[in-house]
mmCIF file with all atom_site columns, C-alpha atoms in Angstrom:
data_model
loop_
_atom_site.group_PDB
_atom_site.id
_atom_site.type_symbol
_atom_site.label_atom_id
_atom_site.label_alt_id
_atom_site.label_comp_id
_atom_site.label_asym_id
_atom_site.label_entity_id
_atom_site.label_seq_id
_atom_site.pdbx_PDB_ins_code
_atom_site.Cartn_x
_atom_site.Cartn_y
_atom_site.Cartn_z
_atom_site.occupancy
_atom_site.B_iso_or_equiv
_atom_site.pdbx_formal_charge
_atom_site.auth_seq_id
_atom_site.auth_comp_id
_atom_site.auth_asym_id
_atom_site.auth_atom_id
_atom_site.pdbx_PDB_model_num
ATOM 1   C CA . MET A 1 1   ? 0.001  -0.003 0.000   1.00 43.00 ? 1   MET A CA 1
ATOM 2   C CA . SER A 1 2   ? 1.426  3.384  -0.944  1.00 43.00 ? 2   SER A CA 1
ATOM 3   C CA . LYS A 1 3   ? 1.500  6.240  1.528   1.00 45.00 ? 3   LYS A CA 1
ATOM 4   C CA . LYS A 1 4   ? -0.371 9.405  0.614   1.00 44.00 ? 4   LYS A CA 1
ATOM 5   C CA . ARG A 1 5   ? 1.692  12.541 0.667   1.00 41.00 ? 5   ARG A CA 1
ATOM 6   C CA . ARG A 1 6   ? 0.676  14.830 3.462   1.00 41.00 ? 6   ARG A CA 1
ATOM 7   C CA . LYS A 1 7   ? -0.022 18.353 2.376   1.00 43.00 ? 7   LYS A CA 1
ATOM 8   C CA . SER A 1 8   ? 1.878  20.985 4.297   1.00 46.00 ? 8   SER A CA 1
ATOM 9   C CA . PRO A 1 9   ? -0.364 22.885 6.703   1.00 51.00 ? 9   PRO A CA 1
ATOM 10  C CA . GLY A 1 10  ? 0.044  26.258 5.032   1.00 57.00 ? 10  GLY A CA 1
ATOM 11  C CA . GLY A 1 11  ? 0.644  25.468 1.399   1.00 77.00 ? 11  GLY A CA 1
ATOM 12  C CA . THR A 1 12  ? 3.737  25.981 -0.623  1.00 93.00 ? 12  THR A CA 1
ATOM 13  C CA . ALA A 1 13  ? 6.561  28.264 0.454   1.00 94.00 ? 13  ALA A CA 1
ATOM 14  C CA . ALA A 1 14  ? 5.708  30.695 -2.351  1.00 94.00 ? 14  ALA A CA 1
ATOM 15  C CA . SER A 1 15  ? 2.026  30.823 -1.378  1.00 94.00 ? 15  SER A CA 1
ATOM 16  C CA . LEU A 1 16  ? 3.014  31.459 2.264   1.00 96.00 ? 16  LEU A CA 1
ATOM 17  C CA . VAL A 1 17  ? 5.203  34.399 1.296   1.00 97.00 ? 17  VAL A CA 1
ATOM 18  C CA . ILE A 1 18  ? 2.602  35.832 -1.078  1.00 96.00 ? 18  ILE A CA 1
ATOM 19  C CA . GLU A 1 19  ? -0.175 35.502 1.483   1.00 96.00 ? 19  GLU A CA 1
ATOM 20  C CA . ALA A 1 20  ? 1.983  37.196 4.162   1.00 97.00 ? 20  ALA A CA 1
ATOM 21  C CA . LEU A 1 21  ? 2.411  40.169 1.840   1.00 98.00 ? 21  LEU A CA 1
ATOM 22  C CA . LYS A 1 22  ? -1.270 40.309 0.827   1.00 97.00 ? 22  LYS A CA 1
ATOM 23  C CA . LYS A 1 23  ? -2.380 40.010 4.474   1.00 97.00 ? 23  LYS A CA 1
ATOM 24  C CA . ARG A 1 24  ? -0.340 43.146 5.250   1.00 97.00 ? 24  ARG A CA 1
ATOM 25  C CA . ASP A 1 25  ? -1.599 44.908 2.065   1.00 98.00 ? 25  ASP A CA 1
ATOM 26  C CA . ALA A 1 26  ? 2.018  45.146 0.872   1.00 98.00 ? 26  ALA A CA 1
ATOM 27  C CA . THR A 1 27  ? 1.116  45.688 -2.801  1.00 97.00 ? 27  THR A CA 1
ATOM 28  C CA . SER A 1 28  ? 3.091  48.814 -3.694  1.00 97.00 ? 28  SER A CA 1
ATOM 29  C CA . PRO A 1 29  ? 6.392  50.492 -2.859  1.00 97.00 ? 29  PRO A CA 1
ATOM 30  C CA . GLU A 1 30  ? 4.568  52.736 -0.404  1.00 98.00 ? 30  GLU A CA 1
ATOM 31  C CA . THR A 1 31  ? 3.088  49.780 1.510   1.00 98.00 ? 31  THR A CA 1
ATOM 32  C CA . ALA A 1 32  ? 6.160  47.469 1.234   1.00 98.00 ? 32  ALA A CA 1
ATOM 33  C CA . VAL A 1 33  ? 7.143  45.632 4.435   1.00 98.00 ? 33  VAL A CA 1
ATOM 34  C CA . PRO A 1 34  ? 10.490 44.647 5.962   1.00 98.00 ? 34  PRO A CA 1
ATOM 35  C CA . LEU A 1 35  ? 11.871 41.156 5.872   1.00 95.00 ? 35  LEU A CA 1
ATOM 36  C CA . LYS A 1 36  ? 10.960 40.542 9.532   1.00 96.00 ? 36  LYS A CA 1
ATOM 37  C CA . VAL A 1 37  ? 7.258  40.026 8.570   1.00 96.00 ? 37  VAL A CA 1
ATOM 38  C CA . PHE A 1 38  ? 8.264  36.581 7.328   1.00 95.00 ? 38  PHE A CA 1
ATOM 39  C CA . LYS A 1 39  ? 9.925  35.461 10.594  1.00 92.00 ? 39  LYS A CA 1
ATOM 40  C CA . ASP A 1 40  ? 6.824  33.570 11.823  1.00 92.00 ? 40  ASP A CA 1
ATOM 41  C CA . LEU A 1 41  ? 6.283  31.602 8.649   1.00 94.00 ? 41  LEU A CA 1
ATOM 42  C CA . PRO A 1 42  ? 6.839  27.857 9.109   1.00 94.00 ? 42  PRO A CA 1
ATOM 43  C CA . LEU A 1 43  ? 9.831  27.881 6.758   1.00 93.00 ? 43  LEU A CA 1
ATOM 44  C CA . GLN A 1 44  ? 13.550 27.357 7.282   1.00 94.00 ? 44  GLN A CA 1
ATOM 45  C CA . THR A 1 45  ? 15.705 30.383 6.656   1.00 93.00 ? 45  THR A CA 1
ATOM 46  C CA . ASN A 1 46  ? 17.298 28.932 3.517   1.00 95.00 ? 46  ASN A CA 1
ATOM 47  C CA . THR A 1 47  ? 13.909 27.932 2.112   1.00 95.00 ? 47  THR A CA 1
ATOM 48  C CA . LEU A 1 48  ? 12.508 31.416 2.791   1.00 95.00 ? 48  LEU A CA 1
ATOM 49  C CA . SER A 1 49  ? 15.527 33.079 1.202   1.00 94.00 ? 49  SER A CA 1
ATOM 50  C CA . TYR A 1 50  ? 15.382 30.805 -1.864  1.00 96.00 ? 50  TYR A CA 1
ATOM 51  C CA . THR A 1 51  ? 11.621 31.356 -2.249  1.00 96.00 ? 51  THR A CA 1
ATOM 52  C CA . ILE A 1 52  ? 11.805 35.119 -1.983  1.00 96.00 ? 52  ILE A CA 1
ATOM 53  C CA . GLY A 1 53  ? 14.697 35.198 -4.448  1.00 96.00 ? 53  GLY A CA 1
ATOM 54  C CA . ASN A 1 54  ? 12.693 33.156 -6.956  1.00 95.00 ? 54  ASN A CA 1
ATOM 55  C CA . LEU A 1 55  ? 9.602  35.316 -6.524  1.00 96.00 ? 55  LEU A CA 1
ATOM 56  C CA . ILE A 1 56  ? 11.726 38.426 -7.071  1.00 96.00 ? 56  ILE A CA 1
ATOM 57  C CA . GLU A 1 57  ? 13.335 36.904 -10.165 1.00 95.00 ? 57  GLU A CA 1
ATOM 58  C CA . GLU A 1 58  ? 9.869  36.109 -11.562 1.00 93.00 ? 58  GLU A CA 1
ATOM 59  C CA . GLY A 1 59  ? 8.558  39.650 -10.823 1.00 95.00 ? 59  GLY A CA 1
ATOM 60  C CA . ILE A 1 60  ? 5.930  38.510 -8.328  1.00 96.00 ? 60  ILE A CA 1
ATOM 61  C CA . VAL A 1 61  ? 7.638  40.088 -5.362  1.00 97.00 ? 61  VAL A CA 1
ATOM 62  C CA . VAL A 1 62  ? 9.557  43.344 -5.624  1.00 98.00 ? 62  VAL A CA 1
ATOM 63  C CA . GLN A 1 63  ? 12.347 44.469 -3.354  1.00 98.00 ? 63  GLN A CA 1
ATOM 64  C CA . THR A 1 64  ? 12.635 48.208 -2.801  1.00 98.00 ? 64  THR A CA 1
ATOM 65  C CA . PRO A 1 65  ? 15.905 50.107 -2.401  1.00 97.00 ? 65  PRO A CA 1
ATOM 66  C CA . GLU A 1 66  ? 15.098 50.215 1.337   1.00 97.00 ? 66  GLU A CA 1
ATOM 67  C CA . GLU A 1 67  ? 15.065 46.406 1.356   1.00 96.00 ? 67  GLU A CA 1
ATOM 68  C CA . LYS A 1 68  ? 11.319 46.170 1.875   1.00 98.00 ? 68  LYS A CA 1
ATOM 69  C CA . TYR A 1 69  ? 9.104  43.822 -0.105  1.00 98.00 ? 69  TYR A CA 1
ATOM 70  C CA . TYR A 1 70  ? 5.706  43.925 -1.788  1.00 98.00 ? 70  TYR A CA 1
ATOM 71  C CA . TYR A 1 71  ? 3.511  41.675 -3.933  1.00 98.00 ? 71  TYR A CA 1
ATOM 72  C CA . ASP A 1 72  ? 3.120  42.732 -7.553  1.00 97.00 ? 72  ASP A CA 1
ATOM 73  C CA . GLU A 1 73  ? -0.199 41.545 -8.944  1.00 95.00 ? 73  GLU A CA 1
ATOM 74  C CA . LEU A 1 74  ? 0.797  42.450 -12.493 1.00 94.00 ? 74  LEU A CA 1
ATOM 75  C CA . GLY A 1 75  ? 3.993  40.411 -12.156 1.00 93.00 ? 75  GLY A CA 1
ATOM 76  C CA . PHE A 1 76  ? 1.914  37.454 -10.976 1.00 91.00 ? 76  PHE A CA 1
ATOM 77  C CA . LYS A 1 77  ? -0.521 37.854 -13.921 1.00 91.00 ? 77  LYS A CA 1
ATOM 78  C CA . ALA A 1 78  ? 2.402  38.070 -16.375 1.00 88.00 ? 78  ALA A CA 1
ATOM 79  C CA . LEU A 1 79  ? 3.900  34.834 -15.057 1.00 85.00 ? 79  LEU A CA 1
ATOM 80  C CA . GLU A 1 80  ? 0.465  33.193 -15.127 1.00 83.00 ? 80  GLU A CA 1
ATOM 81  C CA . MET A 1 81  ? 0.007  34.173 -18.805 1.00 84.00 ? 81  MET A CA 1
ATOM 82  C CA . LYS A 1 82  ? 3.556  32.952 -19.601 1.00 78.00 ? 82  LYS A CA 1
ATOM 83  C CA . PHE A 1 83  ? 2.741  29.625 -17.997 1.00 71.00 ? 83  PHE A CA 1
ATOM 84  C CA . VAL A 1 84  ? -0.637 29.242 -19.689 1.00 75.00 ? 84  VAL A CA 1
ATOM 85  C CA . ARG A 1 85  ? 0.791  30.212 -23.076 1.00 71.00 ? 85  ARG A CA 1
ATOM 86  C CA . GLY A 1 86  ? 3.663  27.751 -22.670 1.00 64.00 ? 86  GLY A CA 1
ATOM 87  C CA . TYR A 1 87  ? 1.267  24.982 -21.673 1.00 63.00 ? 87  TYR A CA 1
ATOM 88  C CA . SER A 1 88  ? -1.033 25.748 -24.636 1.00 61.00 ? 88  SER A CA 1
ATOM 89  C CA . ARG A 1 89  ? 1.852  25.600 -27.084 1.00 61.00 ? 89  ARG A CA 1
ATOM 90  C CA . SER A 1 90  ? 3.175  22.345 -25.711 1.00 60.00 ? 90  SER A CA 1
ATOM 91  C CA . GLU A 1 91  ? -0.349 20.869 -25.877 1.00 56.00 ? 91  GLU A CA 1
ATOM 92  C CA . GLU A 1 92  ? -0.704 22.064 -29.489 1.00 58.00 ? 92  GLU A CA 1
ATOM 93  C CA . ARG A 1 93  ? 2.607  20.414 -30.420 1.00 60.00 ? 93  ARG A CA 1
ATOM 94  C CA . ARG A 1 94  ? 1.577  17.162 -28.704 1.00 56.00 ? 94  ARG A CA 1
ATOM 95  C CA . VAL A 1 95  ? -1.814 17.093 -30.458 1.00 51.00 ? 95  VAL A CA 1
ATOM 96  C CA . GLY A 1 96  ? -0.202 18.073 -33.765 1.00 55.00 ? 96  GLY A CA 1
ATOM 97  C CA . LYS A 1 97  ? 2.269  15.184 -33.523 1.00 53.00 ? 97  LYS A CA 1
ATOM 98  C CA . GLU A 1 98  ? -0.496 12.711 -32.667 1.00 51.00 ? 98  GLU A CA 1
ATOM 99  C CA . CYS A 1 99  ? -2.648 13.919 -35.508 1.00 48.00 ? 99  CYS A CA 1
ATOM 100 C CA . SER A 1 100 ? 0.181  13.807 -38.011 1.00 49.00 ? 100 SER A CA 1
ATOM 101 C CA . LEU A 1 101 ? 0.721  10.179 -37.025 1.00 49.00 ? 101 LEU A CA 1
ATOM 102 C CA . LEU A 1 102 ? -2.992 9.360  -36.974 1.00 51.00 ? 102 LEU A CA 1
ATOM 103 C CA . GLY A 1 103 ? -4.115 11.528 -39.859 1.00 50.00 ? 103 GLY A CA 1
ATOM 104 C CA . CYS A 1 104 ? -6.573 13.735 -37.871 1.00 48.00 ? 104 CYS A CA 1
ATOM 105 C CA . TRP A 1 105 ? -6.812 16.408 -40.509 1.00 46.00 ? 105 TRP A CA 1
ATOM 106 C CA . GLY A 1 106 ? -7.509 16.142 -44.203 1.00 48.00 ? 106 GLY A CA 1
ATOM 107 C CA . GLY A 1 107 ? -9.065 12.774 -44.718 1.00 47.00 ? 107 GLY A CA 1
ATOM 108 C CA . GLY A 1 108 ? -7.660 10.506 -42.084 1.00 45.00 ? 108 GLY A CA 1
ATOM 109 C CA . GLY A 1 109 ? -4.737 8.904  -43.956 1.00 45.00 ? 109 GLY A CA 1
ATOM 110 C CA . GLY A 1 110 ? -6.888 6.358  -45.802 1.00 46.00 ? 110 GLY A CA 1
ATOM 111 C CA . GLY A 1 111 ? -5.875 6.014  -49.308 1.00 44.00 ? 111 GLY A CA 1
#
């Protein structure tokens, strides 16, 4: 019998960081918050650092010159669109390959 994976109590590290920022309404440079707001998250320091770094790299979290952080909704939407577009293209390629093998378009490969 296989064991079911237990879901972490708070979700992924990224979702914990994003929710911490949203909860504090840190959504602009003016409302950005210091790093200490993340101290109570159930994450190890290296995990937190890695996660915030990735979110900054993807444009979802922005670090101000004062080393404060905020959630960027437009950055999240841009990443979401990039992901959806990439998924759609890979799905189109997969279906295209299957159809070229099976003759889905133009008469079904009969002869």
